CSV table of C-alpha atoms in Angstrom, one decimal:
chain,number,residue,atom,x,y,z
A,1,UNK,CA,-55.6,-20.2,137.0
A,2,UNK,CA,-56.7,-23.8,137.8
A,3,UNK,CA,-55.0,-26.5,135.9
A,4,UNK,CA,-58.2,-28.5,135.6
A,5,UNK,CA,-59.8,-26.1,133.1
A,6,UNK,CA,-60.2,-27.3,129.6
A,7,UNK,CA,-57.8,-26.0,126.9
A,8,UNK,CA,-60.4,-23.8,125.1
A,9,UNK,CA,-61.3,-22.0,128.3
A,10,UNK,CA,-57.6,-21.4,129.1
A,11,UNK,CA,-57.0,-19.8,125.7
A,12,UNK,CA,-60.1,-17.6,126.0
A,13,UNK,CA,-59.1,-16.3,129.4
A,14,UNK,CA,-55.5,-15.6,128.2
A,15,UNK,CA,-56.8,-13.5,125.3
A,16,UNK,CA,-59.1,-11.5,127.6
A,17,UNK,CA,-56.2,-10.9,130.0
A,18,UNK,CA,-53.7,-9.6,127.4
A,19,UNK,CA,-55.0,-7.1,125.0
A,20,UNK,CA,-52.7,-5.6,122.3
A,21,UNK,CA,-53.6,-2.3,120.8
A,22,UNK,CA,-51.7,-0.2,118.3
A,23,UNK,CA,-51.1,3.4,119.3
A,24,UNK,CA,-50.8,6.2,116.7
A,25,UNK,CA,-47.2,6.8,115.5
A,26,UNK,CA,-45.3,8.9,113.0
A,27,UNK,CA,-44.3,7.8,109.5
A,28,UNK,CA,-40.8,6.8,110.7
A,29,UNK,CA,-41.7,4.8,113.8
A,30,UNK,CA,-44.2,2.1,114.9
A,31,UNK,CA,-45.5,1.8,118.6
A,32,UNK,CA,-47.1,-1.1,120.3
A,33,UNK,CA,-49.0,-0.8,123.7
A,34,UNK,CA,-49.4,-4.0,125.8
A,35,UNK,CA,-51.7,-3.6,128.8
A,36,UNK,CA,-52.8,-6.2,131.4
A,37,UNK,CA,-54.7,-6.2,134.7
A,38,UNK,CA,-51.8,-8.0,136.4
A,39,UNK,CA,-48.9,-6.6,134.4
A,40,UNK,CA,-48.1,-2.9,134.3
A,41,UNK,CA,-48.6,-1.3,130.9
A,42,UNK,CA,-45.5,-1.3,128.8
A,43,UNK,CA,-44.9,0.6,125.5
A,44,UNK,CA,-42.5,-0.7,122.9
A,45,UNK,CA,-41.3,1.6,120.3
A,46,UNK,CA,-39.2,0.6,117.2
A,47,UNK,CA,-37.9,3.1,114.8
A,48,UNK,CA,-37.1,2.1,111.2
A,49,UNK,CA,-34.6,4.3,109.3
A,50,UNK,CA,-33.2,3.9,105.8
A,51,UNK,CA,-29.5,2.9,105.4
A,52,UNK,CA,-27.4,5.8,104.4
A,53,UNK,CA,-26.4,5.6,100.7
A,54,UNK,CA,-22.8,5.5,99.7
A,55,UNK,CA,-21.4,8.9,98.9
A,56,UNK,CA,-20.5,9.4,95.3
A,57,UNK,CA,-17.3,11.1,96.3
A,58,UNK,CA,-15.9,7.7,97.4
A,59,UNK,CA,-15.7,6.6,93.8
A,60,UNK,CA,-12.3,7.1,92.4
A,61,UNK,CA,-12.3,9.7,89.6
A,62,UNK,CA,-9.7,7.6,87.6
A,63,UNK,CA,-12.1,4.6,87.3
A,64,UNK,CA,-15.1,6.8,86.6
A,65,UNK,CA,-13.4,8.7,83.8
A,66,UNK,CA,-12.2,5.5,82.1
A,67,UNK,CA,-14.7,4.3,79.5
A,68,UNK,CA,-14.7,0.8,77.8
A,69,UNK,CA,-14.3,2.4,74.3
A,70,UNK,CA,-11.1,4.3,75.3
A,71,UNK,CA,-9.7,1.2,77.1
A,72,UNK,CA,-10.2,-1.0,74.0
A,73,UNK,CA,-8.7,1.7,71.7
A,74,UNK,CA,-5.6,2.0,73.9
A,75,UNK,CA,-4.9,-1.8,74.3
A,76,UNK,CA,-6.2,-3.1,70.9
A,77,UNK,CA,-4.8,-0.5,68.5
A,78,UNK,CA,-3.0,-2.0,65.5
A,79,UNK,CA,-3.7,0.2,62.5
A,80,UNK,CA,-1.0,-1.2,60.2
A,81,UNK,CA,-1.9,-4.9,60.4
A,82,UNK,CA,-3.7,-6.6,57.6
A,83,UNK,CA,-5.2,-9.3,59.8
A,84,UNK,CA,-7.5,-9.2,62.8
A,85,UNK,CA,-6.1,-7.5,65.9
A,86,UNK,CA,-6.3,-9.2,69.3
A,87,UNK,CA,-4.7,-8.6,72.6
A,88,UNK,CA,-1.2,-10.0,73.1
A,89,UNK,CA,1.9,-10.0,70.9
A,90,UNK,CA,1.8,-10.3,67.1
A,91,UNK,CA,3.2,-13.9,67.4
A,92,UNK,CA,1.1,-15.1,70.4
A,93,UNK,CA,-2.3,-13.7,71.1
A,94,UNK,CA,-4.2,-13.9,74.3
A,95,UNK,CA,-6.7,-16.4,73.1
A,96,UNK,CA,-7.9,-19.7,74.7
A,97,UNK,CA,-5.9,-22.6,73.3
A,98,UNK,CA,-8.5,-25.1,74.3
A,99,UNK,CA,-11.0,-23.6,71.8
A,100,UNK,CA,-10.7,-25.4,68.6
A,101,UNK,CA,-10.4,-23.4,65.4
A,102,UNK,CA,-11.1,-24.4,61.8
A,103,UNK,CA,-8.3,-24.5,59.2
A,104,UNK,CA,-10.1,-22.1,56.9
A,105,UNK,CA,-8.6,-20.3,53.9
A,106,UNK,CA,-7.0,-16.9,53.6
A,107,UNK,CA,-9.4,-14.2,52.7
A,108,UNK,CA,-8.7,-13.2,49.1
A,109,UNK,CA,-10.6,-10.1,47.9
A,110,UNK,CA,-12.6,-10.7,44.7
A,111,UNK,CA,-14.5,-7.4,44.5
A,112,UNK,CA,-11.6,-5.2,43.5
A,113,UNK,CA,-10.0,-4.5,46.9
A,114,UNK,CA,-6.3,-3.8,47.0
A,115,UNK,CA,-6.0,-3.6,50.8
A,116,UNK,CA,-2.7,-4.8,52.2
A,117,UNK,CA,-0.8,-5.0,48.8
A,118,UNK,CA,1.1,-1.7,49.1
A,119,UNK,CA,3.6,-0.1,51.4
A,120,UNK,CA,1.8,2.2,53.8
A,121,UNK,CA,4.1,3.0,56.8
A,122,UNK,CA,7.6,2.4,55.6
A,123,UNK,CA,9.8,3.0,52.6
A,124,UNK,CA,10.4,-0.6,51.5
A,125,UNK,CA,8.4,-3.8,51.8
A,126,UNK,CA,8.4,-7.6,51.3
A,127,UNK,CA,5.4,-8.9,49.4
A,128,UNK,CA,4.4,-12.6,48.8
A,129,UNK,CA,3.2,-13.0,45.2
A,130,UNK,CA,2.9,-16.8,44.4
A,131,UNK,CA,0.0,-18.3,46.4
A,132,UNK,CA,-1.9,-17.8,49.6
A,133,UNK,CA,-0.8,-19.9,52.6
A,134,UNK,CA,-0.6,-20.2,56.3
A,135,UNK,CA,2.7,-19.1,57.9
A,136,UNK,CA,3.6,-20.2,61.4
A,137,UNK,CA,4.7,-17.9,64.2
A,138,UNK,CA,8.1,-19.6,64.4
A,139,UNK,CA,8.8,-18.9,60.7
A,140,UNK,CA,7.8,-15.3,61.1
A,141,UNK,CA,10.1,-14.9,64.1
A,142,UNK,CA,13.0,-16.4,62.3
A,143,UNK,CA,12.5,-13.9,59.4
A,144,UNK,CA,12.3,-11.0,61.8
A,145,UNK,CA,15.5,-12.0,63.5
A,146,UNK,CA,17.2,-12.4,60.1
A,147,UNK,CA,16.3,-8.8,59.2
A,148,UNK,CA,17.4,-7.4,62.6
A,149,UNK,CA,20.7,-9.3,62.3
A,150,UNK,CA,21.4,-7.9,58.8
A,151,UNK,CA,20.5,-4.3,59.9
A,152,UNK,CA,22.4,-4.4,63.2
A,153,UNK,CA,23.9,-1.0,64.1
A,154,UNK,CA,21.6,1.0,61.8
A,155,UNK,CA,18.7,3.3,62.6
A,156,UNK,CA,15.4,1.8,61.3
A,157,UNK,CA,12.0,0.7,62.2
A,158,UNK,CA,10.4,-2.6,61.2
A,159,UNK,CA,6.6,-2.9,60.7
A,160,UNK,CA,4.9,-6.3,60.8
A,161,UNK,CA,1.8,-6.4,58.6
A,162,UNK,CA,0.5,-9.8,59.6
A,163,UNK,CA,-0.7,-11.1,63.0
A,164,UNK,CA,-0.8,-14.7,64.2
A,165,UNK,CA,-4.4,-15.2,65.3
A,166,UNK,CA,-5.1,-18.8,64.1
A,167,UNK,CA,-4.4,-21.8,66.3
A,168,UNK,CA,-3.1,-25.0,64.6
A,169,UNK,CA,-4.2,-28.3,66.2
A,170,UNK,CA,-2.5,-31.7,65.4
A,171,UNK,CA,-3.3,-35.2,66.5
A,172,UNK,CA,0.1,-36.8,66.0
A,173,UNK,CA,1.6,-39.2,63.5
A,174,UNK,CA,0.2,-42.7,62.8
A,175,UNK,CA,-3.1,-41.9,64.5
A,176,UNK,CA,-6.3,-43.5,63.4
A,177,UNK,CA,-9.1,-41.3,62.0
A,178,UNK,CA,-11.5,-39.8,64.5
A,179,UNK,CA,-11.0,-39.3,68.3
A,180,UNK,CA,-11.3,-35.5,68.0
A,181,UNK,CA,-9.4,-32.7,66.4
A,182,UNK,CA,-6.2,-33.0,68.4
A,183,UNK,CA,-4.2,-30.8,70.8
A,184,UNK,CA,-2.8,-27.3,70.3
A,185,UNK,CA,0.5,-27.2,68.5
A,186,UNK,CA,1.4,-23.6,67.4
A,187,UNK,CA,0.0,-20.2,66.3
A,188,UNK,CA,-0.1,-19.2,62.6
A,189,UNK,CA,-1.2,-16.4,60.3
A,190,UNK,CA,-3.3,-16.7,57.2
A,191,UNK,CA,-1.5,-14.6,54.5
A,192,UNK,CA,-3.3,-14.0,51.2
A,193,UNK,CA,-1.6,-13.7,47.9
A,194,UNK,CA,0.2,-10.3,47.2
A,195,UNK,CA,0.1,-9.3,50.8
A,196,UNK,CA,2.9,-7.2,52.3
A,197,UNK,CA,4.4,-9.1,55.3
A,198,UNK,CA,7.2,-6.6,56.5
A,199,UNK,CA,7.8,-2.9,56.0
A,200,UNK,CA,11.0,-1.0,56.7
A,201,UNK,CA,11.7,2.6,57.3
A,202,UNK,CA,14.9,4.4,58.3
A,203,UNK,CA,18.2,5.9,57.2
A,204,UNK,CA,19.3,2.9,55.2
A,205,UNK,CA,20.3,2.4,51.6
A,206,UNK,CA,18.0,0.6,49.2
A,207,UNK,CA,20.5,-2.1,48.4
A,208,UNK,CA,20.9,-2.9,52.1
A,209,UNK,CA,17.1,-3.2,52.5
A,210,UNK,CA,16.9,-5.4,49.4
A,211,UNK,CA,19.6,-7.7,50.9
A,212,UNK,CA,17.8,-7.9,54.3
A,213,UNK,CA,14.4,-8.8,52.7
A,214,UNK,CA,16.1,-11.3,50.4
A,215,UNK,CA,17.5,-13.1,53.4
A,216,UNK,CA,14.1,-13.0,55.2
A,217,UNK,CA,12.3,-14.3,52.1
A,218,UNK,CA,14.6,-17.3,52.1
A,219,UNK,CA,13.5,-18.2,55.6
A,220,UNK,CA,9.8,-18.0,54.7
A,221,UNK,CA,7.7,-20.4,52.7
A,222,UNK,CA,6.7,-19.1,49.2
A,223,UNK,CA,8.1,-16.6,46.8
A,224,UNK,CA,8.5,-12.9,47.7
A,225,UNK,CA,9.4,-9.7,45.9
A,226,UNK,CA,10.8,-6.3,47.0
A,227,UNK,CA,8.4,-3.4,46.7
A,228,UNK,CA,8.8,0.3,47.4
A,229,UNK,CA,6.5,3.0,48.6
A,230,UNK,CA,4.4,4.3,45.7
A,231,UNK,CA,4.4,1.1,43.7
A,232,UNK,CA,1.2,0.0,42.0
A,233,UNK,CA,-1.3,-2.0,44.1
A,234,UNK,CA,-2.5,-5.5,43.2
A,235,UNK,CA,-6.1,-6.6,42.7
A,236,UNK,CA,-6.2,-10.4,42.8
A,237,UNK,CA,-3.1,-11.3,40.8
A,238,UNK,CA,-3.1,-8.3,38.5
A,239,UNK,CA,-0.9,-5.3,39.1
A,240,UNK,CA,-2.6,-1.9,38.5
A,241,UNK,CA,0.1,-0.4,36.4
A,242,UNK,CA,0.7,1.0,32.9
A,243,UNK,CA,-2.6,2.9,33.0
A,244,UNK,CA,-4.7,-0.2,34.0
A,245,UNK,CA,-7.8,0.8,36.1
A,246,UNK,CA,-10.4,-1.1,38.0
A,247,UNK,CA,-13.0,-0.5,35.4
A,248,UNK,CA,-10.7,-2.2,32.8
A,249,UNK,CA,-10.7,-5.3,35.0
A,250,UNK,CA,-14.4,-5.4,35.3
A,251,UNK,CA,-14.9,-5.1,31.6
A,252,UNK,CA,-15.5,-8.5,29.8
A,253,UNK,CA,-12.5,-10.0,28.0
A,254,UNK,CA,-14.4,-10.3,24.7
A,255,UNK,CA,-17.0,-7.9,23.5
A,256,UNK,CA,-20.4,-9.5,22.7
A,257,UNK,CA,-20.7,-9.9,18.9
A,258,UNK,CA,-23.8,-8.4,17.4
A,259,UNK,CA,-25.6,-11.4,15.9
A,260,UNK,CA,-28.1,-10.3,13.2
A,261,UNK,CA,-31.6,-11.5,13.7
A,262,UNK,CA,-32.5,-14.2,11.2
A,263,UNK,CA,-36.0,-13.7,9.8
A,264,UNK,CA,-37.8,-17.0,9.5
A,265,UNK,CA,-39.5,-17.5,6.2
A,266,UNK,CA,-43.1,-18.4,6.7
A,267,UNK,CA,-43.5,-20.5,3.6
A,268,UNK,CA,-45.9,-23.4,3.4
A,269,UNK,CA,-44.8,-26.9,2.6
A,270,UNK,CA,-43.9,-27.3,-1.0
A,271,UNK,CA,-45.7,-30.1,-2.8
A,272,UNK,CA,-43.2,-32.4,-4.4
A,273,UNK,CA,-44.1,-34.4,-7.4
A,274,UNK,CA,-44.2,-38.2,-6.9
A,275,UNK,CA,-41.4,-40.1,-8.6
A,276,UNK,CA,-42.3,-41.6,-11.9
């Protein structure tokens, strides 16, 4: 091909020299036929095949059989706690300490609920009866160690009815107002009034259990009382004993007095005589 030919003529001659035609092919392959007067015809064939899928037998049966519901029921099961259950121990949950929490107030039932005020799992219990408050994990740990030290060498089981799931944040002493909430200090539990904190079950005498709970109550803030299984529940601050029922509490204190209707006399204005 002469080099002095213009560019358009060179492109036209190149297209006439090389002709590309598609030959019939199957569904799984595509063929291209390139023919030229100077170059021998050549056939290019490319086959497209799908990637083999992963066999279902490679999945381990143990992972396939485990469901999220059964996993949560196994690791987050705490049926005897009166507070919210979270992963971790009853004194230190697996929660993010950097997430700030509000101080809040303990939930006190006002609709007639007596949940958490009776002994459920053990034979004896320790119940707080003065006022709701927030108890730290360190105080609960000291009370637990006191009970274990008093009952050393005996066969028993101790149940904890509260769970430390509230983070306490402090900003230090002599700090000016503002500048954020502060840093994490310790975990605590919100305990409502008349809630059972500890329960005890085993082959122990009642006087020994009373003495153990007395020592534990001295280590905790507030006032506590010794309760046994079968004692009356408490609604608010009222014990449901001596035949008292929930319907009696919902009844008003004073019955509404029947006030008779006063009939208004429709008499006209009386004409008074003018003074003499």
